PDB file of C-alpha atoms and ligand atoms in Angstrom:
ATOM      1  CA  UNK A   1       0.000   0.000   0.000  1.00 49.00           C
ATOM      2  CA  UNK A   2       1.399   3.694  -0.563  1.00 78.00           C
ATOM      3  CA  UNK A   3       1.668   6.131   1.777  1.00 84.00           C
ATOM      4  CA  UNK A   4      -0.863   8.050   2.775  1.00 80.00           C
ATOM      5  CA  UNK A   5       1.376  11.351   2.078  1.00 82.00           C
ATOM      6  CA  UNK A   6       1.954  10.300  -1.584  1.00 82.00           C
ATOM      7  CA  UNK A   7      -0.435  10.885  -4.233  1.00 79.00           C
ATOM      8  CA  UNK A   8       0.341  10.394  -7.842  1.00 75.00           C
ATOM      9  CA  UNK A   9      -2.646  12.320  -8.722  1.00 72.00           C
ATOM     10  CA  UNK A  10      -4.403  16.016  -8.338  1.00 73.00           C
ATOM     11  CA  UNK A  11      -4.225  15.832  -4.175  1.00 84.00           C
ATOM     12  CA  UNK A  12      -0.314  15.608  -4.478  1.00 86.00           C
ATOM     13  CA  UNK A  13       0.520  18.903  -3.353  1.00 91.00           C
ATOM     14  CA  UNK A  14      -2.361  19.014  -1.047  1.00 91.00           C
ATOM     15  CA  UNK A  15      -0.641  16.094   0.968  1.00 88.00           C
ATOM     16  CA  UNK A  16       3.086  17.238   1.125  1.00 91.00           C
ATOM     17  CA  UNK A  17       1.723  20.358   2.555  1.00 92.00           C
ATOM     18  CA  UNK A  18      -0.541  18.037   5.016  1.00 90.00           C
ATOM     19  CA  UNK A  19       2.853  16.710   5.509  1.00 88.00           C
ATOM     20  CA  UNK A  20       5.173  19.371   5.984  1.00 91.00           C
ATOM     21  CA  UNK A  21       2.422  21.510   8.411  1.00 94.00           C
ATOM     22  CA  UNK A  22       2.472  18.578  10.441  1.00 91.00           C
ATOM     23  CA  UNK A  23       5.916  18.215  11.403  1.00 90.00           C
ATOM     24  CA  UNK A  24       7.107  21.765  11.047  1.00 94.00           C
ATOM     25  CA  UNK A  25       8.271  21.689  14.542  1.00 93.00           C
ATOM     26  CA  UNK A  26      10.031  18.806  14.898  1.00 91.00           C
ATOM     27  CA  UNK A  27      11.670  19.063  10.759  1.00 92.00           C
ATOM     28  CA  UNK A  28      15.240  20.361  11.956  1.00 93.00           C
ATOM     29  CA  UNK A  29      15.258  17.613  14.691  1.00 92.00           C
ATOM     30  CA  UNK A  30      14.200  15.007  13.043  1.00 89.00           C
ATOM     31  CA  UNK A  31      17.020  16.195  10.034  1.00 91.00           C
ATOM     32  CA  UNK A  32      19.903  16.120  12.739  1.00 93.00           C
ATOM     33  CA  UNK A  33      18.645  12.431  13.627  1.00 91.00           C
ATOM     34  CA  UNK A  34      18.000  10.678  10.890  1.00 87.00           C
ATOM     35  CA  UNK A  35      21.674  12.518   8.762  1.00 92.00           C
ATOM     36  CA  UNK A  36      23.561  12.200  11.845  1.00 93.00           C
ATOM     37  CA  UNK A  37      23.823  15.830  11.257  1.00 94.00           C
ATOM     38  CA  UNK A  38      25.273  15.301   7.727  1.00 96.00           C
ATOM     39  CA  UNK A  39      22.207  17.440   6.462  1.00 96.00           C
ATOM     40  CA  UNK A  40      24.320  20.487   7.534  1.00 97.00           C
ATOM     41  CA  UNK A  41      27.673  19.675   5.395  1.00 97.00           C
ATOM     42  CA  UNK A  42      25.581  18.653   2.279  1.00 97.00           C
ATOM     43  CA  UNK A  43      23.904  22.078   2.727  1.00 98.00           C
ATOM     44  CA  UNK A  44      26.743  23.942   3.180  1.00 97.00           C
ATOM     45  CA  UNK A  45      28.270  22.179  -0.015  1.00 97.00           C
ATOM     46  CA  UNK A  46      25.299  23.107  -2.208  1.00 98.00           C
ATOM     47  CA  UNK A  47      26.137  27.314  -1.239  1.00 98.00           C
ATOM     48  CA  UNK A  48      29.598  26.424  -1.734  1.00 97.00           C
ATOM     49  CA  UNK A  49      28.981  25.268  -5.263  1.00 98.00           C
ATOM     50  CA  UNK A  50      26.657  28.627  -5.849  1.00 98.00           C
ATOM     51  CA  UNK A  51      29.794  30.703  -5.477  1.00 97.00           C
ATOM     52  CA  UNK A  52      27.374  34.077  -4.357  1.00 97.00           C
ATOM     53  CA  UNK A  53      28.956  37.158  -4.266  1.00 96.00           C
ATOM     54  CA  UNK A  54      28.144  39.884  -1.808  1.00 96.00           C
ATOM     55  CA  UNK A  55      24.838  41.767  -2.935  1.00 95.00           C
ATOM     56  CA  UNK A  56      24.291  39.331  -5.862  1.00 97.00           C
ATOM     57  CA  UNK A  57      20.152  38.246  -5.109  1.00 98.00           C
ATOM     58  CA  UNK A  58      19.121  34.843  -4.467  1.00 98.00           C
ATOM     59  CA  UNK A  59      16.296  32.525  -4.777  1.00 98.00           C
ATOM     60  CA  UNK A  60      16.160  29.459  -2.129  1.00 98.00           C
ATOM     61  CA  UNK A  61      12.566  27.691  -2.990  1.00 98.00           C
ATOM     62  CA  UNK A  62      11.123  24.931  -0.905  1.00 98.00           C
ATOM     63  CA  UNK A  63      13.407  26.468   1.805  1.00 98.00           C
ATOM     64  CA  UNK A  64      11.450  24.931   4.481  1.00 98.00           C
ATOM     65  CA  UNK A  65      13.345  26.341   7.941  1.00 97.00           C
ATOM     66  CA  UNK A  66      15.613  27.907   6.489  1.00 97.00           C
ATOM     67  CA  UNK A  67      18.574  26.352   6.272  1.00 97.00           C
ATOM     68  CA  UNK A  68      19.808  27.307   3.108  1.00 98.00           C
ATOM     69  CA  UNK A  69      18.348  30.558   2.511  1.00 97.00           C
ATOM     70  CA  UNK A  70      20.501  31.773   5.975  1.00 96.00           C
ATOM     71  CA  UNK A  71      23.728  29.721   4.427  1.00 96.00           C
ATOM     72  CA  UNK A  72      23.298  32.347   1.258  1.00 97.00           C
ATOM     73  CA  UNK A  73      22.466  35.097   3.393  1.00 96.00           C
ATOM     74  CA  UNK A  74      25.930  34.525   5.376  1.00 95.00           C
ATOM     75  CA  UNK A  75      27.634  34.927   2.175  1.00 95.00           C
ATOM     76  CA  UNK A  76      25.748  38.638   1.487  1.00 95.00           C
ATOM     77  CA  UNK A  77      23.170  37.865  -0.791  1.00 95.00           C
ATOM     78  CA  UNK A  78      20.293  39.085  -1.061  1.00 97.00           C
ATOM     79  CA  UNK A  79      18.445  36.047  -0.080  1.00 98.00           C
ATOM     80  CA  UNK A  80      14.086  35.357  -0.521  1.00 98.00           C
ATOM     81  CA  UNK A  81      13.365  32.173   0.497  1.00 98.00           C
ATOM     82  CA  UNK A  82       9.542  30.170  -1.010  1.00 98.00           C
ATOM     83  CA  UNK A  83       7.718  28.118   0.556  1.00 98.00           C
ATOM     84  CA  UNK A  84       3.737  26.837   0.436  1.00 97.00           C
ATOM     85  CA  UNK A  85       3.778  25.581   3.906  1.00 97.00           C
ATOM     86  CA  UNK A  86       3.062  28.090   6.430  1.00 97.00           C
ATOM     87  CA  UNK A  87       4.062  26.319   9.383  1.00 97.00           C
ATOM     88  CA  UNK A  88       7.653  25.720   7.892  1.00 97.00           C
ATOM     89  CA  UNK A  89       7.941  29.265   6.671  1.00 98.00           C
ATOM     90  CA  UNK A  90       6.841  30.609  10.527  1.00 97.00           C
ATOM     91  CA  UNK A  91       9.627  28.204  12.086  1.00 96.00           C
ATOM     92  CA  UNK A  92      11.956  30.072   9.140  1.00 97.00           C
ATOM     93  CA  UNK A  93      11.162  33.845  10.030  1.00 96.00           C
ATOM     94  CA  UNK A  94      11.609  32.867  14.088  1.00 95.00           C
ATOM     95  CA  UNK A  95      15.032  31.957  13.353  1.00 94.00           C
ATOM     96  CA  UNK A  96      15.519  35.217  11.655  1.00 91.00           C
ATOM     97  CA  UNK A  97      14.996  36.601  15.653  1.00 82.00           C
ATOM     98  CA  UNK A  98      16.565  33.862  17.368  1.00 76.00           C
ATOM     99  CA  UNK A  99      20.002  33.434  15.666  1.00 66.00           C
ATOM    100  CA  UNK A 100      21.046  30.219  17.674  1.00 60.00           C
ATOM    101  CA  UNK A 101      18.590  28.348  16.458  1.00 60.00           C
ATOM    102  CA  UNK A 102      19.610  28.366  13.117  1.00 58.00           C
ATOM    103  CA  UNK A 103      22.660  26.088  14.460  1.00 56.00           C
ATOM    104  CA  UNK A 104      25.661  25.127  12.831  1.00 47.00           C
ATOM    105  CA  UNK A 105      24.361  24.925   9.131  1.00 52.00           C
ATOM    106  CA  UNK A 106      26.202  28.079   7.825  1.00 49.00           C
ATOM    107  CA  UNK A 107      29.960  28.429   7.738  1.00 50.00           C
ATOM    108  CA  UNK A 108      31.952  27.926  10.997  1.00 44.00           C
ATOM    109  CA  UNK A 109      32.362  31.392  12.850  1.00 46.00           C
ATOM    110  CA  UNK A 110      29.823  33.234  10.792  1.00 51.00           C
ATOM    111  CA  UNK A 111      26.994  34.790  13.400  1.00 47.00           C
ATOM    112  CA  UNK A 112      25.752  37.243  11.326  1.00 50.00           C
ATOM    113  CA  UNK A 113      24.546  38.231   7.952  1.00 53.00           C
ATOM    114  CA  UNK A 114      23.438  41.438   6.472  1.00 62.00           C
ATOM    115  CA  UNK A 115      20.618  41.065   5.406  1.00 85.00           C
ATOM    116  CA  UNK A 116      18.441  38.247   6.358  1.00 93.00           C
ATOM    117  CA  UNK A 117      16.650  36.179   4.709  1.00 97.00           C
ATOM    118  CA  UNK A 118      13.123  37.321   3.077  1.00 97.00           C
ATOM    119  CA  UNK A 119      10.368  34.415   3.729  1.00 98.00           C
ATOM    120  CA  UNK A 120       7.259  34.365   0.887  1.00 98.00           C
ATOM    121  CA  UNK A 121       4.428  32.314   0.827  1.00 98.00           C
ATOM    122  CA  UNK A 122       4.277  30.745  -2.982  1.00 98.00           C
ATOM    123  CA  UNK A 123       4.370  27.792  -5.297  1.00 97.00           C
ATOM    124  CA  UNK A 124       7.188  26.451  -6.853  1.00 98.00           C
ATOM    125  CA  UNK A 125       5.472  25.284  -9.397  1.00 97.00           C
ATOM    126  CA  UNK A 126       4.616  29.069 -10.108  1.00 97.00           C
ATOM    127  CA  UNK A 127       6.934  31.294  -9.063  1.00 98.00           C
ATOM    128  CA  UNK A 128       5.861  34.495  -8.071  1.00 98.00           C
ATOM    129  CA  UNK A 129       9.172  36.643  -9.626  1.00 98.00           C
ATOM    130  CA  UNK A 130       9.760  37.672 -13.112  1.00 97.00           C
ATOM    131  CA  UNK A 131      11.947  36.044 -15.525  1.00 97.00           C
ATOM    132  CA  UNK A 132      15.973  36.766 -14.742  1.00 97.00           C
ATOM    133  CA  UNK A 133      16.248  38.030 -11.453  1.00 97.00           C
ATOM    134  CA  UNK A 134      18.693  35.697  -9.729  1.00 98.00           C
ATOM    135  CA  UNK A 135      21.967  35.345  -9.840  1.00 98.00           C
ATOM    136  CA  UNK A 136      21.575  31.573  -7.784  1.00 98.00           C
ATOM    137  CA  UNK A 137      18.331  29.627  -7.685  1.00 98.00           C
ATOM    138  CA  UNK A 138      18.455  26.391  -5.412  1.00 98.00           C
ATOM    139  CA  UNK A 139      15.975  23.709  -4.045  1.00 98.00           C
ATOM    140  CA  UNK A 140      16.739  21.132  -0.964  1.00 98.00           C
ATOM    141  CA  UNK A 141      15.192  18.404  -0.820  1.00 97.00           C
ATOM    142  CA  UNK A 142      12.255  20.097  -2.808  1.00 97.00           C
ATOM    143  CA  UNK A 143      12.370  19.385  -6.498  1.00 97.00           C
ATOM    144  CA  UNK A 144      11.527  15.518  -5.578  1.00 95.00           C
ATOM    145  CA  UNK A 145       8.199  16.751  -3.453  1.00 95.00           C
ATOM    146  CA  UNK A 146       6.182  18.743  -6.459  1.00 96.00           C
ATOM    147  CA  UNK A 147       3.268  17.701  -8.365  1.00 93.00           C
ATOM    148  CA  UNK A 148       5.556  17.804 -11.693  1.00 95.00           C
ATOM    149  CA  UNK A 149       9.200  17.942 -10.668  1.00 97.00           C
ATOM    150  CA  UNK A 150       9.820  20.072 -14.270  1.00 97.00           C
ATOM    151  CA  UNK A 151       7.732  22.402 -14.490  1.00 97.00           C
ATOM    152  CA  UNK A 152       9.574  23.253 -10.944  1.00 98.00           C
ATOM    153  CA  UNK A 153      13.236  22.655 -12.883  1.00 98.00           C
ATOM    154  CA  UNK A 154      11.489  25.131 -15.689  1.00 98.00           C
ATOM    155  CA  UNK A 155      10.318  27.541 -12.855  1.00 98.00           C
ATOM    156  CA  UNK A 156      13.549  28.168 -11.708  1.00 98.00           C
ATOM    157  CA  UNK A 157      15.435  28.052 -14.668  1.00 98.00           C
ATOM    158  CA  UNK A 158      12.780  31.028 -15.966  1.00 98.00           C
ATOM    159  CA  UNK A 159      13.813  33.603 -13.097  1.00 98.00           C
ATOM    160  CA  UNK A 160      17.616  33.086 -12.784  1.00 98.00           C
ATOM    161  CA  UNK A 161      19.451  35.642 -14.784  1.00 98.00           C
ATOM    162  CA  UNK A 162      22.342  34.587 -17.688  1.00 97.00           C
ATOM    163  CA  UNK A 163      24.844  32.635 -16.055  1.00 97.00           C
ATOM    164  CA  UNK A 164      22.694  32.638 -13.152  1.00 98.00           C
ATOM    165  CA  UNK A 165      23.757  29.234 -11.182  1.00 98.00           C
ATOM    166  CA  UNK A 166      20.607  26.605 -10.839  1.00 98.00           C
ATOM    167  CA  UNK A 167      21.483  23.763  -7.940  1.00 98.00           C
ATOM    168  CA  UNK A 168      19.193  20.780  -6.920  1.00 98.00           C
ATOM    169  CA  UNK A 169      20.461  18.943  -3.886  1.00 98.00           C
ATOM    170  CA  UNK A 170      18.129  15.916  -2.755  1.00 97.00           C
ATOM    171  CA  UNK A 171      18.699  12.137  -2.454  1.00 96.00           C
ATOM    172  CA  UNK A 172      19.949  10.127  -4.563  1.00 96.00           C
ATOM    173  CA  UNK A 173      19.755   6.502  -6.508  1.00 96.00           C
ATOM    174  CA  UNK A 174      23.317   4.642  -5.742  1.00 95.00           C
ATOM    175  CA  UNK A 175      24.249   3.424  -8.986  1.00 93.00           C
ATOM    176  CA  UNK A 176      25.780   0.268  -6.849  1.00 93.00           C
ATOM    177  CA  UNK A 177      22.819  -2.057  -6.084  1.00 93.00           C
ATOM    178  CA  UNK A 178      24.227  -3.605  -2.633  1.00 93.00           C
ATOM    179  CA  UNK A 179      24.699  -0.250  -1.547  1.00 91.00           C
ATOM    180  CA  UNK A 180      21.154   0.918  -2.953  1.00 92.00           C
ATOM    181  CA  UNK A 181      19.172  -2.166  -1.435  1.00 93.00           C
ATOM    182  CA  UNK A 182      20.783  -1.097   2.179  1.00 93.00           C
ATOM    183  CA  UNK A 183      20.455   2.688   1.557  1.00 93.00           C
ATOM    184  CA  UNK A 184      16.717   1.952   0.657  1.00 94.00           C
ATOM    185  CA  UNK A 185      16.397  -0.258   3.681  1.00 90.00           C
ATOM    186  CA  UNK A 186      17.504   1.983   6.143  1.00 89.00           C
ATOM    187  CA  UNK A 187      15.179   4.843   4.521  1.00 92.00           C
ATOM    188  CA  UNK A 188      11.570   1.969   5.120  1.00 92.00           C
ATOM    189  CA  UNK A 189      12.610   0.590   8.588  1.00 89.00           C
ATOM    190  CA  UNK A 190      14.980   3.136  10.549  1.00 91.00           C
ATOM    191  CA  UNK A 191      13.525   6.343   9.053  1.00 88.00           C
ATOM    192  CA  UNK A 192      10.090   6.163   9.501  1.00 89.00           C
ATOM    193  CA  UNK A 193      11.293   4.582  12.863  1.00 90.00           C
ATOM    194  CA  UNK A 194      12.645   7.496  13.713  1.00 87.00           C
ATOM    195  CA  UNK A 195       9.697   9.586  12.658  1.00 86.00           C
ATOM    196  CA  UNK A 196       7.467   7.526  15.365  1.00 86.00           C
ATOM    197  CA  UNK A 197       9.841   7.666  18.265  1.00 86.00           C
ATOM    198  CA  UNK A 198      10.596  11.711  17.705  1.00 83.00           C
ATOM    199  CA  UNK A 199       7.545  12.890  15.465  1.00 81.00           C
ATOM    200  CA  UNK A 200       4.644  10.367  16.502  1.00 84.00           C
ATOM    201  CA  UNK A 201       4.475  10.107  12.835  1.00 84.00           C
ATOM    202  CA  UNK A 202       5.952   7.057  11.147  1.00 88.00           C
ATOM    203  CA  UNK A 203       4.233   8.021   7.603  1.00 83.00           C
ATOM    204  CA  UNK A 204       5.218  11.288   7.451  1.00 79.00           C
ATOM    205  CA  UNK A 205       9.026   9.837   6.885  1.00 83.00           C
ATOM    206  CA  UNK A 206       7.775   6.878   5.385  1.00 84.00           C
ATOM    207  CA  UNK A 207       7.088   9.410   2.677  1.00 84.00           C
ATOM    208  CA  UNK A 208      10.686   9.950   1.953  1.00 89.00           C
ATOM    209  CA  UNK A 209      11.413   6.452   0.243  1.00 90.00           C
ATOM    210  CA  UNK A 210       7.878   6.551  -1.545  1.00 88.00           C
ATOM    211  CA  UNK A 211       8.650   9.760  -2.929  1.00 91.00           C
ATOM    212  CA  UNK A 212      11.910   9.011  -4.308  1.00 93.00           C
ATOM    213  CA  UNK A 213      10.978   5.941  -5.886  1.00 91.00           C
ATOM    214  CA  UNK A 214       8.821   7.793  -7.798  1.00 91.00           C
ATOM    215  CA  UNK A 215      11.450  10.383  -9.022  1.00 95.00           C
ATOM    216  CA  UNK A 216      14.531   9.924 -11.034  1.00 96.00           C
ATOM    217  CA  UNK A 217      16.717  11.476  -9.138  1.00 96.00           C
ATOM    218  CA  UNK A 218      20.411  12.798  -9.885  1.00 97.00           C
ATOM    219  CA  UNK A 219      20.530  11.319 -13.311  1.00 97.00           C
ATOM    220  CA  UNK A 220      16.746  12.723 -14.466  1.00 97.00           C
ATOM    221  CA  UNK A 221      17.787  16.089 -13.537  1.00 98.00           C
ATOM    222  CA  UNK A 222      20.812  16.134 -15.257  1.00 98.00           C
ATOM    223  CA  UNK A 223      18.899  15.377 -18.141  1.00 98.00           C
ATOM    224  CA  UNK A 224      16.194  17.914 -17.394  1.00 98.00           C
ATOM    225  CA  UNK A 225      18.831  20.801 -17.239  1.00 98.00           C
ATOM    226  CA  UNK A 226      20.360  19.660 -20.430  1.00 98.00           C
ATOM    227  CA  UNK A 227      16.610  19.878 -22.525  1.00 97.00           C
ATOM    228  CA  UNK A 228      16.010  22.960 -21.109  1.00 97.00           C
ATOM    229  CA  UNK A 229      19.495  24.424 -22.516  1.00 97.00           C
ATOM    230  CA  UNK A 230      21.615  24.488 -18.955  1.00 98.00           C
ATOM    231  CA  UNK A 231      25.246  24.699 -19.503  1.00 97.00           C
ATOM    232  CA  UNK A 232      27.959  23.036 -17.250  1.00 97.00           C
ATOM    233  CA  UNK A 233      25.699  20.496 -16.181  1.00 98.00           C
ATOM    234  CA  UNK A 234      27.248  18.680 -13.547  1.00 98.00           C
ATOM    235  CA  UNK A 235      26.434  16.160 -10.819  1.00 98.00           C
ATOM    236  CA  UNK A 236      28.181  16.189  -7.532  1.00 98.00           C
ATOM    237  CA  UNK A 237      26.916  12.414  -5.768  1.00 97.00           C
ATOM    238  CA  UNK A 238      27.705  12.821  -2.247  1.00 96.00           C
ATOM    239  CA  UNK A 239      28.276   9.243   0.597  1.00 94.00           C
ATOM    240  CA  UNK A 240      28.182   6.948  -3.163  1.00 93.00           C
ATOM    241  CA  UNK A 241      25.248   8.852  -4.668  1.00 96.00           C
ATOM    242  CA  UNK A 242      22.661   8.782  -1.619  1.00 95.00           C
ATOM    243  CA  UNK A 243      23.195  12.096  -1.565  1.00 96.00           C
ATOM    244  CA  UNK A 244      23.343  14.548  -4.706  1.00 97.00           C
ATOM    245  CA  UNK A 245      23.577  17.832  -6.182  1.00 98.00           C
ATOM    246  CA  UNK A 246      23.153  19.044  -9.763  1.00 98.00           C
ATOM    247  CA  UNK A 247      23.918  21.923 -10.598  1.00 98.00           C
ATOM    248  CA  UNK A 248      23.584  23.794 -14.253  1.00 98.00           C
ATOM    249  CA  UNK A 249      24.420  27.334 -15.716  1.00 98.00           C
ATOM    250  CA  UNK A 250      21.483  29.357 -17.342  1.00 97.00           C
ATOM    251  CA  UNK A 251      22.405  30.262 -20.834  1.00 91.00           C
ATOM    252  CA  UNK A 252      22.463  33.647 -22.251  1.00 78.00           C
ATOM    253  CA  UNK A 253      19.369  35.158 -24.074  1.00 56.00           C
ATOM    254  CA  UNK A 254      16.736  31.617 -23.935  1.00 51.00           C
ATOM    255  CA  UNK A 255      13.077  32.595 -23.197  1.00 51.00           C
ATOM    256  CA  UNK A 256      11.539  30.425 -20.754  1.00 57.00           C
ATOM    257  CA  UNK A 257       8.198  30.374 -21.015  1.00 60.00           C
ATOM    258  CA  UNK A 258       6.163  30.660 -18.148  1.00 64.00           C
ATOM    259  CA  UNK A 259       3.434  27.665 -17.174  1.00 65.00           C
ATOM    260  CA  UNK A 260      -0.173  29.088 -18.170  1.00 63.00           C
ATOM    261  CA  UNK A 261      -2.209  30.617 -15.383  1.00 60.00           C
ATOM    262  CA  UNK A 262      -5.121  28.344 -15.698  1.00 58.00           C
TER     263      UNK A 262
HETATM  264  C1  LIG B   1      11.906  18.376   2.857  1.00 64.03           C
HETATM  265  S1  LIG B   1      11.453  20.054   3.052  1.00 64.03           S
HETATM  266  C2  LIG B   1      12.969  20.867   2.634  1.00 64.03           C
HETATM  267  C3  LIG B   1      13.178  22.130   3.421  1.00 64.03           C
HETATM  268  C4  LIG B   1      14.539  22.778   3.245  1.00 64.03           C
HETATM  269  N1  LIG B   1      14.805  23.123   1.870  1.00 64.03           N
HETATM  270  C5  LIG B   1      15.628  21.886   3.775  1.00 64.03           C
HETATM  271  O1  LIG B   1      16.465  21.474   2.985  1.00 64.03           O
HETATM  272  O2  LIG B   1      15.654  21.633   4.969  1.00 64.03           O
HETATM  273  C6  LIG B   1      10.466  20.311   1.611  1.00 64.03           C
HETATM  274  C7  LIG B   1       9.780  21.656   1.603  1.00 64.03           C
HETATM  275  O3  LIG B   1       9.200  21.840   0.306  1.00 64.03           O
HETATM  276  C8  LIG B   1       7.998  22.556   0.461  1.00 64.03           C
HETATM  277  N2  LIG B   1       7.202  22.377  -0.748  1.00 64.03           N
HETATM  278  C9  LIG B   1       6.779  21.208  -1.294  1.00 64.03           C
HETATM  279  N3  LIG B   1       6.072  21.452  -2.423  1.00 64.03           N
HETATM  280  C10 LIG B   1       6.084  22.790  -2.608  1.00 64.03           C
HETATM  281  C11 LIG B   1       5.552  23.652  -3.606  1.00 64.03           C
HETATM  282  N4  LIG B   1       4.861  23.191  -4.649  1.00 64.03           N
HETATM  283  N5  LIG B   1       5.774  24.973  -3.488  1.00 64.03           N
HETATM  284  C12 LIG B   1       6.460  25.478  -2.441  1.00 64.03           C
HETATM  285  N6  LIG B   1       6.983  24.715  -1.448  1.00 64.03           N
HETATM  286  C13 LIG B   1       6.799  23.380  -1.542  1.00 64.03           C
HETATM  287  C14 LIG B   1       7.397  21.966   1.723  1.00 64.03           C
HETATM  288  O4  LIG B   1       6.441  22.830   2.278  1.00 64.03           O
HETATM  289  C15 LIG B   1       8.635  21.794   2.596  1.00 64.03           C
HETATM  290  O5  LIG B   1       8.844  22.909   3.415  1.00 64.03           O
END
């Protein structure tokens, strides 16, 4: 039986926002458990890769807490972070106040940024911005959560600017299969395991393996940014591919067309 999170069809986004307003609380905890706190060095790899300069602006969607849209603020961007969930977004804009709770995600020593973050309400299926307006557009652990994973890729290609940097960073396939079949089994016992003992909600992580079964992962989107005209298309796998991050260049000059309104 799936899980009651997934849906293949029209509810799909209905449900991962079911999901995420449930567990908004407990998301960072429950990312420090279940990554051994490994969440915060892939994150900090993905900004690493953006190479954002000071006052260049900066799209974070599906930024959840916050995680990543603080990393890019540290570096003095000029950060908005999107998200549909309000309960995430409202854990996000209390860590603008509280600085210590945003932890150890951002680079060693740095305490404070200069601008933070701005948190919007929106879909990242249809991105509230015009097209070119970011120098860096990334998604964590996002892209594999939408209703139709490329329009999202298309969405954020649209409002980076030329040469704009686009990065994905999400789990990955292993290509080696003894290495997948334990990766896979520790993602339907321990994780949802986890989810009980610290969440009350085994399903909600459950939700993980379901969803990426049903997405393609690092190799997909490296295809994805290659049809839509990316350049420097590249795939960093991180721990043997259970981890990645693609990452593509936006050309100069390509219209993106934006998804119809209705
Ligand atoms: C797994 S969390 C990732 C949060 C954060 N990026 C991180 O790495 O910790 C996925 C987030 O995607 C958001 N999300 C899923 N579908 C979305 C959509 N269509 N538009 C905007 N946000 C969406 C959820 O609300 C949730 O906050």
């Amino acid at each position: 039986m799936s899980n009651r999170f997934y849906d293949t069809g029209a509810a799909r986004s209905a449900r991962v926002e079911e999901l995420f307003g449930t567990i908004a609380t407990r998301y960072d905890l429950l990312n420090d458990i279940q990554s051994l706190g490994l969440h915060r060095l892939w994150k900090r790899r993905l900004v690493r890769l953006a190479r954002l300069k000071p006052g260049e602006a900066a799209l974070d969607v599906c930024c959840g807490t916050g995680d990543i849209a603080f990393r890019l603020a540290e570096e003095g961007g000029q950060v908005v972070g999107l998200d549909f969930t309000e309960a995430m977004l409202s854990v996000a804009r209390g860590r603008v106040e509280k600085p210590r709770a945003r932890g150890d995600v951002g680079r060693p020593g740095a305490t404070r940024s200069l601008h933070s973050p701005e948190f919007v309400l929106g879909d990242a299926m249809r991105l509230p911005f015009g097209e070119s307006q970011f120098s860096v557009v990334t998604i964590a652990y996002g892209l594999r959560n939408l209703a139709d994973w490329k329009v999202g890729l298309r969405e954020m290609t649209r409002v980076a600017r030329s040469g704009g940097r686009i990065l994905v960073l999400d789990f990955g396939k292993p290509r080696n299969a003894i290495f997948r079949a334990v990766y896979f089994c520790y993602l339907r016992i321990l994780v949802p395991l986890f989810g009980f003992v610290f969440c009350g909600n085994a399903a909600a992580y459950g939700y993980i393996l379901e969803s990426l079964q049903h997405y393609p992962a690092q190799d997909g989107v490296e295809s994805a940014m290659r049809e839509l005209g990316l350049e420097e298309v590249s795939v960093y796998n991180l721990m043997g591919g259970m981890m990645s991050i693609n990452m593509g260049v936006k050309a100069g000059m390509k219209v993106i067309a934006k998804p119809p309104t209705d």
